[in-house]
Amino acid sequence: AGLPEQVSHKNLCVAMPEQKGSFWVDLVLGGVSGAIVKTAMAPVERVKLLLQTQDSNPKILSGEQERYKGIGDCFKRVSAEQGTKAFWRGNLVNCLRYAPQQGSALAFNDLIKRYTPKYNPKTDYWKDFGCKLLAGGTAGGIANVLAYPFDFARTRLASDVGSGPKAFNGIFDCIAKTVRQGGITGLYRGSAVTVAGAFVYRGGQLGLFAQIMDANPWKKDKGIVGIIATFMCATLARTITTPFNYPFDTVRRRMMLDSEKPAAERLYRSGIHCFGKVIKNEGVGGMYKGVLPELARGLGGPLVLTAYDRIKLAFNL
């Protein structure tokens, strides 16, 4: 008795203002923002993938192709051996994967948050933070399951090395050959690790971003100050999350690359086996190969979040 209607308990669930939003509008906004940023960052991402997967690449393991010595060497050799266009190899499938994946992750995140309990961040900080992490992680898991075959094809296309004939002639050739060799399940090799990594990554990225934005005094500023402050919040969330997510990313990429071999010849039996083998043979550093270009490429994530957030604010979506 005596409690205002909008508060069920002073330290518990608070009825916040109803959140606006349309799932389909959020999906399109996130997808378009993601595709633009992915195309701009494609050269850095190609180099990151090559460095990350070279210890599982059959051509490098057999000695047919020389190992990349570092970021500069990788950029130089890809340009010399495959031409400048090769930096965008796999970019179309990456956009076809990333646009719906990023769009659905952002849209599902907002959708889930609209239907989860609302806590006052000042009096129930950890419950509020927990709901945001759960929404972001669940959204990331759903989005990755939906887009995984395209992610698989993109990794295979981008991991081609050398100047000789390519293993695949494009997106659909890659998917068709994989299905012929390993069945439909071949397209989902490493998917369990991917979903786990996506839960960590999206939960951290979207959950932390939402929590940091709650403390951002320029959250509602529609000018340049608001844009810069939002980008800084998104970058901080991405940077904190990357060290926890990157090992998951390394394992899934290597398992994808390993999937073309017959089961008896594969280097890794499962995600856990891959993780253990990399740690044993290459040390902890093996889990973080390619992390420097990833941190540079990672500016794309904050740019997408910033564009998505500012567009929604500008149009009151």
PDB file of C-alpha atoms in Angstrom:
ATOM      1  CA  ALA A   1       0.000   0.000   0.000  1.00  0.00           C
ATOM      2  CA  GLY A   2       1.225   3.482  -0.706  1.00  0.00           C
ATOM      3  CA  LEU A   3       3.654   2.375  -3.436  1.00  0.00           C
ATOM      4  CA  PRO A   4       3.204   4.197  -6.759  1.00  0.00           C
ATOM      5  CA  GLU A   5       1.660   2.015  -9.455  1.00  0.00           C
ATOM      6  CA  GLN A   6       4.741   2.183 -11.622  1.00  0.00           C
ATOM      7  CA  VAL A   7       7.026   0.671  -8.948  1.00  0.00           C
ATOM      8  CA  SER A   8       6.546  -2.886  -7.736  1.00  0.00           C
ATOM      9  CA  HIS A   9       9.310  -2.596  -5.111  1.00  0.00           C
ATOM     10  CA  LYS A  10      11.847   0.158  -4.541  1.00  0.00           C
ATOM     11  CA  ASN A  11      14.765  -2.144  -5.335  1.00  0.00           C
ATOM     12  CA  LEU A  12      13.116  -4.468  -7.824  1.00  0.00           C
ATOM     13  CA  CYS A  13      11.429  -4.313 -11.147  1.00  0.00           C
ATOM     14  CA  VAL A  14      10.633  -0.818 -12.397  1.00  0.00           C
ATOM     15  CA  ALA A  15       8.133  -0.133 -15.152  1.00  0.00           C
ATOM     16  CA  MET A  16      10.214   1.892 -17.565  1.00  0.00           C
ATOM     17  CA  PRO A  17       8.738   3.959 -20.394  1.00  0.00           C
ATOM     18  CA  GLU A  18       7.520   1.673 -23.155  1.00  0.00           C
ATOM     19  CA  GLN A  19      10.296   1.096 -25.664  1.00  0.00           C
ATOM     20  CA  LYS A  20       9.529   1.966 -29.242  1.00  0.00           C
ATOM     21  CA  GLY A  21      10.748  -0.158 -32.077  1.00  0.00           C
ATOM     22  CA  SER A  22       9.908  -2.419 -34.952  1.00  0.00           C
ATOM     23  CA  PHE A  23      11.769  -5.699 -35.421  1.00  0.00           C
ATOM     24  CA  TRP A  24      11.841  -5.332 -39.216  1.00  0.00           C
ATOM     25  CA  VAL A  25      13.007  -1.710 -39.162  1.00  0.00           C
ATOM     26  CA  ASP A  26      15.739  -2.676 -36.689  1.00  0.00           C
ATOM     27  CA  LEU A  27      16.699  -5.609 -38.926  1.00  0.00           C
ATOM     28  CA  VAL A  28      17.106  -3.416 -42.025  1.00  0.00           C
ATOM     29  CA  LEU A  29      18.972  -0.649 -40.174  1.00  0.00           C
ATOM     30  CA  GLY A  30      21.423  -3.076 -38.613  1.00  0.00           C
ATOM     31  CA  GLY A  31      21.914  -4.992 -41.852  1.00  0.00           C
ATOM     32  CA  VAL A  32      22.618  -1.992 -44.075  1.00  0.00           C
ATOM     33  CA  SER A  33      24.959  -0.415 -41.507  1.00  0.00           C
ATOM     34  CA  GLY A  34      26.810  -3.710 -41.153  1.00  0.00           C
ATOM     35  CA  ALA A  35      27.236  -4.310 -44.904  1.00  0.00           C
ATOM     36  CA  ILE A  36      28.714  -0.832 -45.485  1.00  0.00           C
ATOM     37  CA  VAL A  37      31.204  -1.153 -42.635  1.00  0.00           C
ATOM     38  CA  LYS A  38      32.179  -4.734 -43.588  1.00  0.00           C
ATOM     39  CA  THR A  39      33.017  -3.691 -47.144  1.00  0.00           C
ATOM     40  CA  ALA A  40      35.203  -0.833 -45.891  1.00  0.00           C
ATOM     41  CA  MET A  41      37.078  -3.112 -43.459  1.00  0.00           C
ATOM     42  CA  ALA A  42      37.378  -6.128 -45.815  1.00  0.00           C
ATOM     43  CA  PRO A  43      41.165  -5.881 -46.498  1.00  0.00           C
ATOM     44  CA  VAL A  44      41.997  -5.890 -42.787  1.00  0.00           C
ATOM     45  CA  GLU A  45      39.594  -8.764 -42.183  1.00  0.00           C
ATOM     46  CA  ARG A  46      41.118 -10.845 -45.002  1.00  0.00           C
ATOM     47  CA  VAL A  47      44.601 -10.458 -43.486  1.00  0.00           C
ATOM     48  CA  LYS A  48      43.283 -11.293 -40.020  1.00  0.00           C
ATOM     49  CA  LEU A  49      41.683 -14.503 -41.323  1.00  0.00           C
ATOM     50  CA  LEU A  50      44.815 -15.618 -43.161  1.00  0.00           C
ATOM     51  CA  LEU A  51      47.011 -15.116 -40.092  1.00  0.00           C
ATOM     52  CA  GLN A  52      44.438 -16.730 -37.814  1.00  0.00           C
ATOM     53  CA  THR A  53      44.025 -19.904 -39.886  1.00  0.00           C
ATOM     54  CA  GLN A  54      47.458 -20.442 -41.477  1.00  0.00           C
ATOM     55  CA  ASP A  55      48.434 -23.123 -38.944  1.00  0.00           C
ATOM     56  CA  SER A  56      45.475 -25.192 -40.163  1.00  0.00           C
ATOM     57  CA  ASN A  57      45.809 -24.374 -43.864  1.00  0.00           C
ATOM     58  CA  PRO A  58      46.694 -27.531 -45.898  1.00  0.00           C
ATOM     59  CA  LYS A  59      48.796 -25.589 -48.425  1.00  0.00           C
ATOM     60  CA  ILE A  60      50.925 -24.048 -45.691  1.00  0.00           C
ATOM     61  CA  LEU A  61      51.166 -27.239 -43.622  1.00  0.00           C
ATOM     62  CA  SER A  62      52.368 -29.172 -46.697  1.00  0.00           C
ATOM     63  CA  GLY A  63      55.008 -26.558 -47.502  1.00  0.00           C
ATOM     64  CA  GLU A  64      53.367 -25.685 -50.839  1.00  0.00           C
ATOM     65  CA  GLN A  65      52.982 -22.102 -49.655  1.00  0.00           C
ATOM     66  CA  GLU A  66      55.267 -20.175 -47.299  1.00  0.00           C
ATOM     67  CA  ARG A  67      53.933 -19.028 -43.934  1.00  0.00           C
ATOM     68  CA  TYR A  68      53.026 -15.377 -43.480  1.00  0.00           C
ATOM     69  CA  LYS A  69      55.587 -13.652 -41.259  1.00  0.00           C
ATOM     70  CA  GLY A  70      53.287 -10.941 -39.985  1.00  0.00           C
ATOM     71  CA  ILE A  71      50.680  -8.336 -40.900  1.00  0.00           C
ATOM     72  CA  GLY A  72      52.898  -6.391 -43.329  1.00  0.00           C
ATOM     73  CA  ASP A  73      54.150  -9.538 -45.063  1.00  0.00           C
ATOM     74  CA  CYS A  74      50.584 -10.816 -45.425  1.00  0.00           C
ATOM     75  CA  PHE A  75      49.346  -7.564 -47.006  1.00  0.00           C
ATOM     76  CA  LYS A  76      52.334  -7.505 -49.373  1.00  0.00           C
ATOM     77  CA  ARG A  77      52.059 -11.131 -50.489  1.00  0.00           C
ATOM     78  CA  VAL A  78      48.289 -11.142 -51.005  1.00  0.00           C
ATOM     79  CA  SER A  79      48.614  -8.027 -53.179  1.00  0.00           C
ATOM     80  CA  ALA A  80      51.533  -9.471 -55.174  1.00  0.00           C
ATOM     81  CA  GLU A  81      50.206 -13.020 -55.572  1.00  0.00           C
ATOM     82  CA  GLN A  82      46.470 -12.453 -55.947  1.00  0.00           C
ATOM     83  CA  GLY A  83      46.033  -8.765 -56.805  1.00  0.00           C
ATOM     84  CA  THR A  84      44.346  -5.928 -54.939  1.00  0.00           C
ATOM     85  CA  LYS A  85      40.870  -7.335 -55.560  1.00  0.00           C
ATOM     86  CA  ALA A  86      41.828 -10.374 -53.486  1.00  0.00           C
ATOM     87  CA  PHE A  87      41.483  -8.284 -50.321  1.00  0.00           C
ATOM     88  CA  TRP A  88      37.740  -8.343 -50.994  1.00  0.00           C
ATOM     89  CA  ARG A  89      37.666 -12.094 -51.734  1.00  0.00           C
ATOM     90  CA  GLY A  90      34.721 -13.483 -49.804  1.00  0.00           C
ATOM     91  CA  ASN A  91      33.332  -9.996 -49.140  1.00  0.00           C
ATOM     92  CA  LEU A  92      30.056 -10.575 -50.989  1.00  0.00           C
ATOM     93  CA  VAL A  93      29.311 -13.688 -48.976  1.00  0.00           C
ATOM     94  CA  ASN A  94      30.535 -11.828 -45.896  1.00  0.00           C
ATOM     95  CA  CYS A  95      27.960  -9.083 -46.525  1.00  0.00           C
ATOM     96  CA  LEU A  96      25.264 -11.658 -47.309  1.00  0.00           C
ATOM     97  CA  ARG A  97      26.141 -13.281 -43.988  1.00  0.00           C
ATOM     98  CA  TYR A  98      26.869 -10.197 -41.919  1.00  0.00           C
ATOM     99  CA  ALA A  99      23.960  -7.983 -42.966  1.00  0.00           C
ATOM    100  CA  PRO A 100      21.246 -10.422 -41.813  1.00  0.00           C
ATOM    101  CA  GLN A 101      23.419 -11.619 -38.915  1.00  0.00           C
ATOM    102  CA  GLN A 102      24.199  -8.139 -37.617  1.00  0.00           C
ATOM    103  CA  GLY A 103      20.704  -6.888 -38.394  1.00  0.00           C
ATOM    104  CA  SER A 104      19.013  -9.822 -36.683  1.00  0.00           C
ATOM    105  CA  ALA A 105      21.382  -9.622 -33.683  1.00  0.00           C
ATOM    106  CA  LEU A 106      20.519  -5.956 -33.134  1.00  0.00           C
ATOM    107  CA  ALA A 107      16.829  -6.505 -33.855  1.00  0.00           C
ATOM    108  CA  PHE A 108      16.532  -9.574 -31.608  1.00  0.00           C
ATOM    109  CA  ASN A 109      18.464  -7.746 -28.885  1.00  0.00           C
ATOM    110  CA  ASP A 110      15.972  -4.879 -28.874  1.00  0.00           C
ATOM    111  CA  LEU A 111      13.042  -7.289 -29.182  1.00  0.00           C
ATOM    112  CA  ILE A 112      14.196  -9.408 -26.231  1.00  0.00           C
ATOM    113  CA  LYS A 113      14.852  -6.319 -24.114  1.00  0.00           C
ATOM    114  CA  ARG A 114      11.294  -5.154 -24.761  1.00  0.00           C
ATOM    115  CA  TYR A 115       9.962  -8.365 -23.186  1.00  0.00           C
ATOM    116  CA  THR A 116      12.411  -8.808 -20.288  1.00  0.00           C
ATOM    117  CA  PRO A 117      11.969  -7.281 -16.808  1.00  0.00           C
ATOM    118  CA  LYS A 118      13.070  -3.659 -16.475  1.00  0.00           C
ATOM    119  CA  TYR A 119      15.228  -2.842 -13.467  1.00  0.00           C
ATOM    120  CA  ASN A 120      16.321   0.540 -12.225  1.00  0.00           C
ATOM    121  CA  PRO A 121      20.067   0.731 -13.067  1.00  0.00           C
ATOM    122  CA  LYS A 122      20.662   2.967 -10.038  1.00  0.00           C
ATOM    123  CA  THR A 123      19.133   0.697  -7.401  1.00  0.00           C
ATOM    124  CA  ASP A 124      19.416  -2.702  -9.116  1.00  0.00           C
ATOM    125  CA  TYR A 125      22.556  -2.327 -11.201  1.00  0.00           C
ATOM    126  CA  TRP A 126      23.526  -6.014 -11.493  1.00  0.00           C
ATOM    127  CA  LYS A 127      20.011  -7.246 -12.289  1.00  0.00           C
ATOM    128  CA  ASP A 128      19.689  -4.554 -14.937  1.00  0.00           C
ATOM    129  CA  PHE A 129      23.139  -5.423 -16.339  1.00  0.00           C
ATOM    130  CA  GLY A 130      22.344  -9.154 -16.258  1.00  0.00           C
ATOM    131  CA  CYS A 131      19.163  -8.685 -18.307  1.00  0.00           C
ATOM    132  CA  LYS A 132      21.105  -6.689 -20.906  1.00  0.00           C
ATOM    133  CA  LEU A 133      23.857  -9.315 -21.120  1.00  0.00           C
ATOM    134  CA  LEU A 134      21.273 -12.087 -21.477  1.00  0.00           C
ATOM    135  CA  ALA A 135      19.416 -10.205 -24.222  1.00  0.00           C
ATOM    136  CA  GLY A 136      22.621  -9.510 -26.169  1.00  0.00           C
ATOM    137  CA  GLY A 137      23.952 -13.060 -25.787  1.00  0.00           C
ATOM    138  CA  THR A 138      20.682 -14.730 -26.776  1.00  0.00           C
ATOM    139  CA  ALA A 139      20.307 -12.419 -29.774  1.00  0.00           C
ATOM    140  CA  GLY A 140      23.860 -13.210 -30.880  1.00  0.00           C
ATOM    141  CA  GLY A 141      23.298 -16.963 -30.616  1.00  0.00           C
ATOM    142  CA  ILE A 142      20.095 -16.839 -32.665  1.00  0.00           C
ATOM    143  CA  ALA A 143      21.666 -14.622 -35.337  1.00  0.00           C
ATOM    144  CA  ASN A 144      24.699 -16.899 -35.744  1.00  0.00           C
ATOM    145  CA  VAL A 145      22.620 -20.051 -36.148  1.00  0.00           C
ATOM    146  CA  LEU A 146      20.634 -18.360 -38.929  1.00  0.00           C
ATOM    147  CA  ALA A 147      23.691 -17.068 -40.814  1.00  0.00           C
ATOM    148  CA  TYR A 148      26.226 -19.837 -40.124  1.00  0.00           C
ATOM    149  CA  PRO A 149      26.403 -21.443 -43.626  1.00  0.00           C
ATOM    150  CA  PHE A 150      27.341 -18.048 -45.088  1.00  0.00           C
ATOM    151  CA  ASP A 151      29.926 -17.516 -42.347  1.00  0.00           C
ATOM    152  CA  PHE A 152      31.366 -20.934 -43.184  1.00  0.00           C
ATOM    153  CA  ALA A 153      31.572 -20.122 -46.916  1.00  0.00           C
ATOM    154  CA  ARG A 154      33.133 -16.751 -46.236  1.00  0.00           C
ATOM    155  CA  THR A 155      35.898 -18.295 -44.091  1.00  0.00           C
ATOM    156  CA  ARG A 156      36.689 -20.922 -46.731  1.00  0.00           C
ATOM    157  CA  LEU A 157      36.812 -18.353 -49.559  1.00  0.00           C
ATOM    158  CA  ALA A 158      38.937 -15.877 -47.580  1.00  0.00           C
ATOM    159  CA  SER A 159      41.421 -18.576 -46.462  1.00  0.00           C
ATOM    160  CA  ASP A 160      42.622 -19.418 -49.988  1.00  0.00           C
ATOM    161  CA  VAL A 161      46.379 -18.760 -50.247  1.00  0.00           C
ATOM    162  CA  GLY A 162      48.868 -18.495 -53.100  1.00  0.00           C
ATOM    163  CA  SER A 163      48.428 -17.578 -56.739  1.00  0.00           C
ATOM    164  CA  GLY A 164      47.313 -20.957 -58.109  1.00  0.00           C
ATOM    165  CA  PRO A 165      43.808 -22.233 -58.869  1.00  0.00           C
ATOM    166  CA  LYS A 166      41.273 -21.546 -56.143  1.00  0.00           C
ATOM    167  CA  ALA A 167      39.459 -24.294 -54.297  1.00  0.00           C
ATOM    168  CA  PHE A 168      36.068 -22.665 -54.948  1.00  0.00           C
ATOM    169  CA  ASN A 169      34.580 -20.549 -57.725  1.00  0.00           C
ATOM    170  CA  GLY A 170      32.256 -18.581 -55.487  1.00  0.00           C
ATOM    171  CA  ILE A 171      29.725 -18.721 -52.689  1.00  0.00           C
ATOM    172  CA  PHE A 172      27.396 -21.365 -54.042  1.00  0.00           C
ATOM    173  CA  ASP A 173      30.218 -23.526 -55.415  1.00  0.00           C
ATOM    174  CA  CYS A 174      31.743 -23.535 -51.920  1.00  0.00           C
ATOM    175  CA  ILE A 175      28.464 -24.476 -50.252  1.00  0.00           C
ATOM    176  CA  ALA A 176      27.650 -27.145 -52.882  1.00  0.00           C
ATOM    177  CA  LYS A 177      31.093 -28.812 -52.665  1.00  0.00           C
ATOM    178  CA  THR A 178      30.962 -28.801 -48.858  1.00  0.00           C
ATOM    179  CA  VAL A 179      27.524 -30.457 -48.850  1.00  0.00           C
ATOM    180  CA  ARG A 180      28.696 -33.084 -51.377  1.00  0.00           C
ATOM    181  CA  GLN A 181      31.756 -33.916 -49.283  1.00  0.00           C
ATOM    182  CA  GLY A 182      30.311 -33.756 -45.771  1.00  0.00           C
ATOM    183  CA  GLY A 183      26.556 -33.417 -46.044  1.00  0.00           C
ATOM    184  CA  ILE A 184      24.501 -30.560 -44.594  1.00  0.00           C
ATOM    185  CA  THR A 185      26.271 -31.012 -41.249  1.00  0.00           C
ATOM    186  CA  GLY A 186      29.528 -30.096 -42.985  1.00  0.00           C
ATOM    187  CA  LEU A 187      28.246 -26.530 -43.250  1.00  0.00           C
ATOM    188  CA  TYR A 188      27.751 -26.427 -39.495  1.00  0.00           C
ATOM    189  CA  ARG A 189      31.154 -27.764 -38.448  1.00  0.00           C
ATOM    190  CA  GLY A 190      32.283 -25.570 -35.553  1.00  0.00           C
ATOM    191  CA  SER A 191      28.798 -24.124 -35.066  1.00  0.00           C
ATOM    192  CA  ALA A 192      28.601 -25.060 -31.366  1.00  0.00           C
ATOM    193  CA  VAL A 193      31.780 -23.071 -30.717  1.00  0.00           C
ATOM    194  CA  THR A 194      30.387 -20.245 -32.838  1.00  0.00           C
ATOM    195  CA  VAL A 195      27.143 -20.000 -30.883  1.00  0.00           C
ATOM    196  CA  ALA A 196      29.037 -20.087 -27.579  1.00  0.00           C
ATOM    197  CA  GLY A 197      31.404 -17.395 -28.841  1.00  0.00           C
ATOM    198  CA  ALA A 198      28.505 -15.344 -30.188  1.00  0.00           C
ATOM    199  CA  PHE A 199      26.794 -15.481 -26.788  1.00  0.00           C
ATOM    200  CA  VAL A 200      29.976 -14.166 -25.143  1.00  0.00           C
ATOM    201  CA  TYR A 201      30.660 -11.581 -27.865  1.00  0.00           C
ATOM    202  CA  ARG A 202      27.175 -10.206 -28.382  1.00  0.00           C
ATOM    203  CA  GLY A 203      26.319 -10.430 -24.710  1.00  0.00           C
ATOM    204  CA  GLY A 204      29.426  -8.465 -23.869  1.00  0.00           C
ATOM    205  CA  GLN A 205      29.236  -6.055 -26.790  1.00  0.00           C
ATOM    206  CA  LEU A 206      25.524  -5.229 -26.718  1.00  0.00           C
ATOM    207  CA  GLY A 207      25.066  -5.673 -22.967  1.00  0.00           C
ATOM    208  CA  LEU A 208      28.090  -3.563 -22.048  1.00  0.00           C
ATOM    209  CA  PHE A 209      27.221  -0.976 -24.680  1.00  0.00           C
ATOM    210  CA  ALA A 210      23.698  -0.572 -23.278  1.00  0.00           C
ATOM    211  CA  GLN A 211      25.032  -0.338 -19.721  1.00  0.00           C
ATOM    212  CA  ILE A 212      27.746   2.189 -20.600  1.00  0.00           C
ATOM    213  CA  MET A 213      25.249   4.226 -22.619  1.00  0.00           C
ATOM    214  CA  ASP A 214      23.018   4.493 -19.542  1.00  0.00           C
ATOM    215  CA  ALA A 215      25.865   6.445 -17.904  1.00  0.00           C
ATOM    216  CA  ASN A 216      26.535   8.532 -21.032  1.00  0.00           C
ATOM    217  CA  PRO A 217      25.412  12.151 -20.356  1.00  0.00           C
ATOM    218  CA  TRP A 218      25.230  12.796 -24.126  1.00  0.00           C
ATOM    219  CA  LYS A 219      23.049   9.764 -24.867  1.00  0.00           C
ATOM    220  CA  LYS A 220      20.211  11.914 -26.253  1.00  0.00           C
ATOM    221  CA  ASP A 221      22.441  14.454 -27.997  1.00  0.00           C
ATOM    222  CA  LYS A 222      21.711  14.306 -31.747  1.00  0.00           C
ATOM    223  CA  GLY A 223      24.792  16.318 -32.721  1.00  0.00           C
ATOM    224  CA  ILE A 224      28.475  15.513 -33.227  1.00  0.00           C
ATOM    225  CA  VAL A 225      29.117  15.280 -29.469  1.00  0.00           C
ATOM    226  CA  GLY A 226      26.478  12.571 -29.169  1.00  0.00           C
ATOM    227  CA  ILE A 227      27.968  10.670 -32.123  1.00  0.00           C
ATOM    228  CA  ILE A 228      31.516  10.774 -30.708  1.00  0.00           C
ATOM    229  CA  ALA A 229      30.341   9.820 -27.204  1.00  0.00           C
ATOM    230  CA  THR A 230      28.330   6.883 -28.596  1.00  0.00           C
ATOM    231  CA  PHE A 231      31.293   5.694 -30.673  1.00  0.00           C
ATOM    232  CA  MET A 232      33.549   5.844 -27.601  1.00  0.00           C
ATOM    233  CA  CYS A 233      31.017   3.806 -25.600  1.00  0.00           C
ATOM    234  CA  ALA A 234      30.752   1.201 -28.381  1.00  0.00           C
ATOM    235  CA  THR A 235      34.564   1.008 -28.759  1.00  0.00           C
ATOM    236  CA  LEU A 236      35.030   0.495 -25.012  1.00  0.00           C
ATOM    237  CA  ALA A 237      32.453  -2.312 -24.990  1.00  0.00           C
ATOM    238  CA  ARG A 238      34.072  -3.990 -28.033  1.00  0.00           C
ATOM    239  CA  THR A 239      37.614  -3.706 -26.613  1.00  0.00           C
ATOM    240  CA  ILE A 240      36.632  -5.230 -23.265  1.00  0.00           C
ATOM    241  CA  THR A 241      34.835  -8.122 -24.979  1.00  0.00           C
ATOM    242  CA  THR A 242      37.471  -9.064 -27.613  1.00  0.00           C
ATOM    243  CA  PRO A 243      39.994 -10.915 -25.343  1.00  0.00           C
ATOM    244  CA  PHE A 244      37.194 -13.178 -24.084  1.00  0.00           C
ATOM    245  CA  ASN A 245      35.664 -13.857 -27.492  1.00  0.00           C
ATOM    246  CA  TYR A 246      38.726 -14.190 -29.735  1.00  0.00           C
ATOM    247  CA  PRO A 247      39.728 -17.768 -28.724  1.00  0.00           C
ATOM    248  CA  PHE A 248      36.206 -18.943 -29.679  1.00  0.00           C
ATOM    249  CA  ASP A 249      36.671 -17.238 -33.055  1.00  0.00           C
ATOM    250  CA  THR A 250      40.051 -18.909 -33.631  1.00  0.00           C
ATOM    251  CA  VAL A 251      38.670 -22.373 -32.858  1.00  0.00           C
ATOM    252  CA  ARG A 252      35.662 -22.002 -35.147  1.00  0.00           C
ATOM    253  CA  ARG A 253      37.749 -20.690 -38.067  1.00  0.00           C
ATOM    254  CA  ARG A 254      40.191 -23.575 -37.797  1.00  0.00           C
ATOM    255  CA  MET A 255      37.402 -26.142 -37.621  1.00  0.00           C
ATOM    256  CA  MET A 256      35.780 -24.625 -40.697  1.00  0.00           C
ATOM    257  CA  LEU A 257      39.069 -24.850 -42.600  1.00  0.00           C
ATOM    258  CA  ASP A 258      39.523 -28.460 -41.443  1.00  0.00           C
ATOM    259  CA  SER A 259      36.091 -29.558 -42.640  1.00  0.00           C
ATOM    260  CA  GLU A 260      37.085 -30.223 -46.280  1.00  0.00           C
ATOM    261  CA  LYS A 261      39.171 -33.240 -45.245  1.00  0.00           C
ATOM    262  CA  PRO A 262      37.808 -36.770 -44.722  1.00  0.00           C
ATOM    263  CA  ALA A 263      36.942 -37.354 -41.066  1.00  0.00           C
ATOM    264  CA  ALA A 264      39.983 -39.622 -40.537  1.00  0.00           C
ATOM    265  CA  GLU A 265      42.398 -36.910 -41.729  1.00  0.00           C
ATOM    266  CA  ARG A 266      41.030 -33.973 -39.779  1.00  0.00           C
ATOM    267  CA  LEU A 267      43.274 -32.208 -37.305  1.00  0.00           C
ATOM    268  CA  TYR A 268      40.462 -31.583 -34.837  1.00  0.00           C
ATOM    269  CA  ARG A 269      37.721 -33.904 -33.611  1.00  0.00           C
ATOM    270  CA  SER A 270      35.703 -31.193 -31.846  1.00  0.00           C
ATOM    271  CA  GLY A 271      35.864 -27.635 -30.568  1.00  0.00           C
ATOM    272  CA  ILE A 272      37.289 -28.771 -27.229  1.00  0.00           C
ATOM    273  CA  HIS A 273      39.905 -30.938 -28.960  1.00  0.00           C
ATOM    274  CA  CYS A 274      40.863 -28.014 -31.221  1.00  0.00           C
ATOM    275  CA  PHE A 275      41.207 -25.691 -28.224  1.00  0.00           C
ATOM    276  CA  GLY A 276      43.420 -28.173 -26.368  1.00  0.00           C
ATOM    277  CA  LYS A 277      45.590 -28.934 -29.402  1.00  0.00           C
ATOM    278  CA  VAL A 278      46.212 -25.249 -30.191  1.00  0.00           C
ATOM    279  CA  ILE A 279      47.169 -24.531 -26.569  1.00  0.00           C
ATOM    280  CA  LYS A 280      49.482 -27.568 -26.473  1.00  0.00           C
ATOM    281  CA  ASN A 281      51.233 -26.937 -29.807  1.00  0.00           C
ATOM    282  CA  GLU A 282      51.221 -23.148 -30.031  1.00  0.00           C
ATOM    283  CA  GLY A 283      50.653 -21.911 -26.506  1.00  0.00           C
ATOM    284  CA  VAL A 284      48.086 -19.329 -25.444  1.00  0.00           C
ATOM    285  CA  GLY A 285      49.428 -17.036 -28.162  1.00  0.00           C
ATOM    286  CA  GLY A 286      48.083 -19.475 -30.751  1.00  0.00           C
ATOM    287  CA  MET A 287      44.580 -18.530 -29.706  1.00  0.00           C
ATOM    288  CA  TYR A 288      45.316 -14.875 -30.431  1.00  0.00           C
ATOM    289  CA  LYS A 289      46.991 -15.038 -33.843  1.00  0.00           C
ATOM    290  CA  GLY A 290      45.669 -12.211 -35.989  1.00  0.00           C
ATOM    291  CA  VAL A 291      44.357 -10.308 -32.957  1.00  0.00           C
ATOM    292  CA  LEU A 292      46.145  -7.046 -33.887  1.00  0.00           C
ATOM    293  CA  PRO A 293      44.397  -6.643 -37.261  1.00  0.00           C
ATOM    294  CA  GLU A 294      41.238  -7.817 -35.472  1.00  0.00           C
ATOM    295  CA  LEU A 295      41.501  -4.871 -33.065  1.00  0.00           C
ATOM    296  CA  ALA A 296      41.891  -2.517 -36.047  1.00  0.00           C
ATOM    297  CA  ARG A 297      39.093  -4.237 -37.956  1.00  0.00           C
ATOM    298  CA  GLY A 298      37.086  -4.198 -34.738  1.00  0.00           C
ATOM    299  CA  LEU A 299      36.452  -0.492 -35.198  1.00  0.00           C
ATOM    300  CA  GLY A 300      33.792  -1.665 -37.651  1.00  0.00           C
ATOM    301  CA  GLY A 301      31.660  -3.076 -34.823  1.00  0.00           C
ATOM    302  CA  PRO A 302      31.518   0.227 -32.910  1.00  0.00           C
ATOM    303  CA  LEU A 303      30.806   2.074 -36.169  1.00  0.00           C
ATOM    304  CA  VAL A 304      27.822  -0.202 -36.845  1.00  0.00           C
ATOM    305  CA  LEU A 305      26.500   0.215 -33.295  1.00  0.00           C
ATOM    306  CA  THR A 306      26.985   3.982 -33.492  1.00  0.00           C
ATOM    307  CA  ALA A 307      25.213   4.288 -36.849  1.00  0.00           C
ATOM    308  CA  TYR A 308      22.369   2.043 -35.660  1.00  0.00           C
ATOM    309  CA  ASP A 309      21.913   3.923 -32.376  1.00  0.00           C
ATOM    310  CA  ARG A 310      22.124   7.413 -33.905  1.00  0.00           C
ATOM    311  CA  ILE A 311      19.723   6.639 -36.774  1.00  0.00           C
ATOM    312  CA  LYS A 312      17.158   5.280 -34.301  1.00  0.00           C
ATOM    313  CA  LEU A 313      17.592   8.388 -32.136  1.00  0.00           C
ATOM    314  CA  ALA A 314      17.359  10.790 -35.084  1.00  0.00           C
ATOM    315  CA  PHE A 315      14.120   9.258 -36.362  1.00  0.00           C
ATOM    316  CA  ASN A 316      12.681   8.402 -32.929  1.00  0.00           C
ATOM    317  CA  LEU A 317      12.483   4.724 -33.870  1.00  0.00           C
TER     318      LEU A 317
END
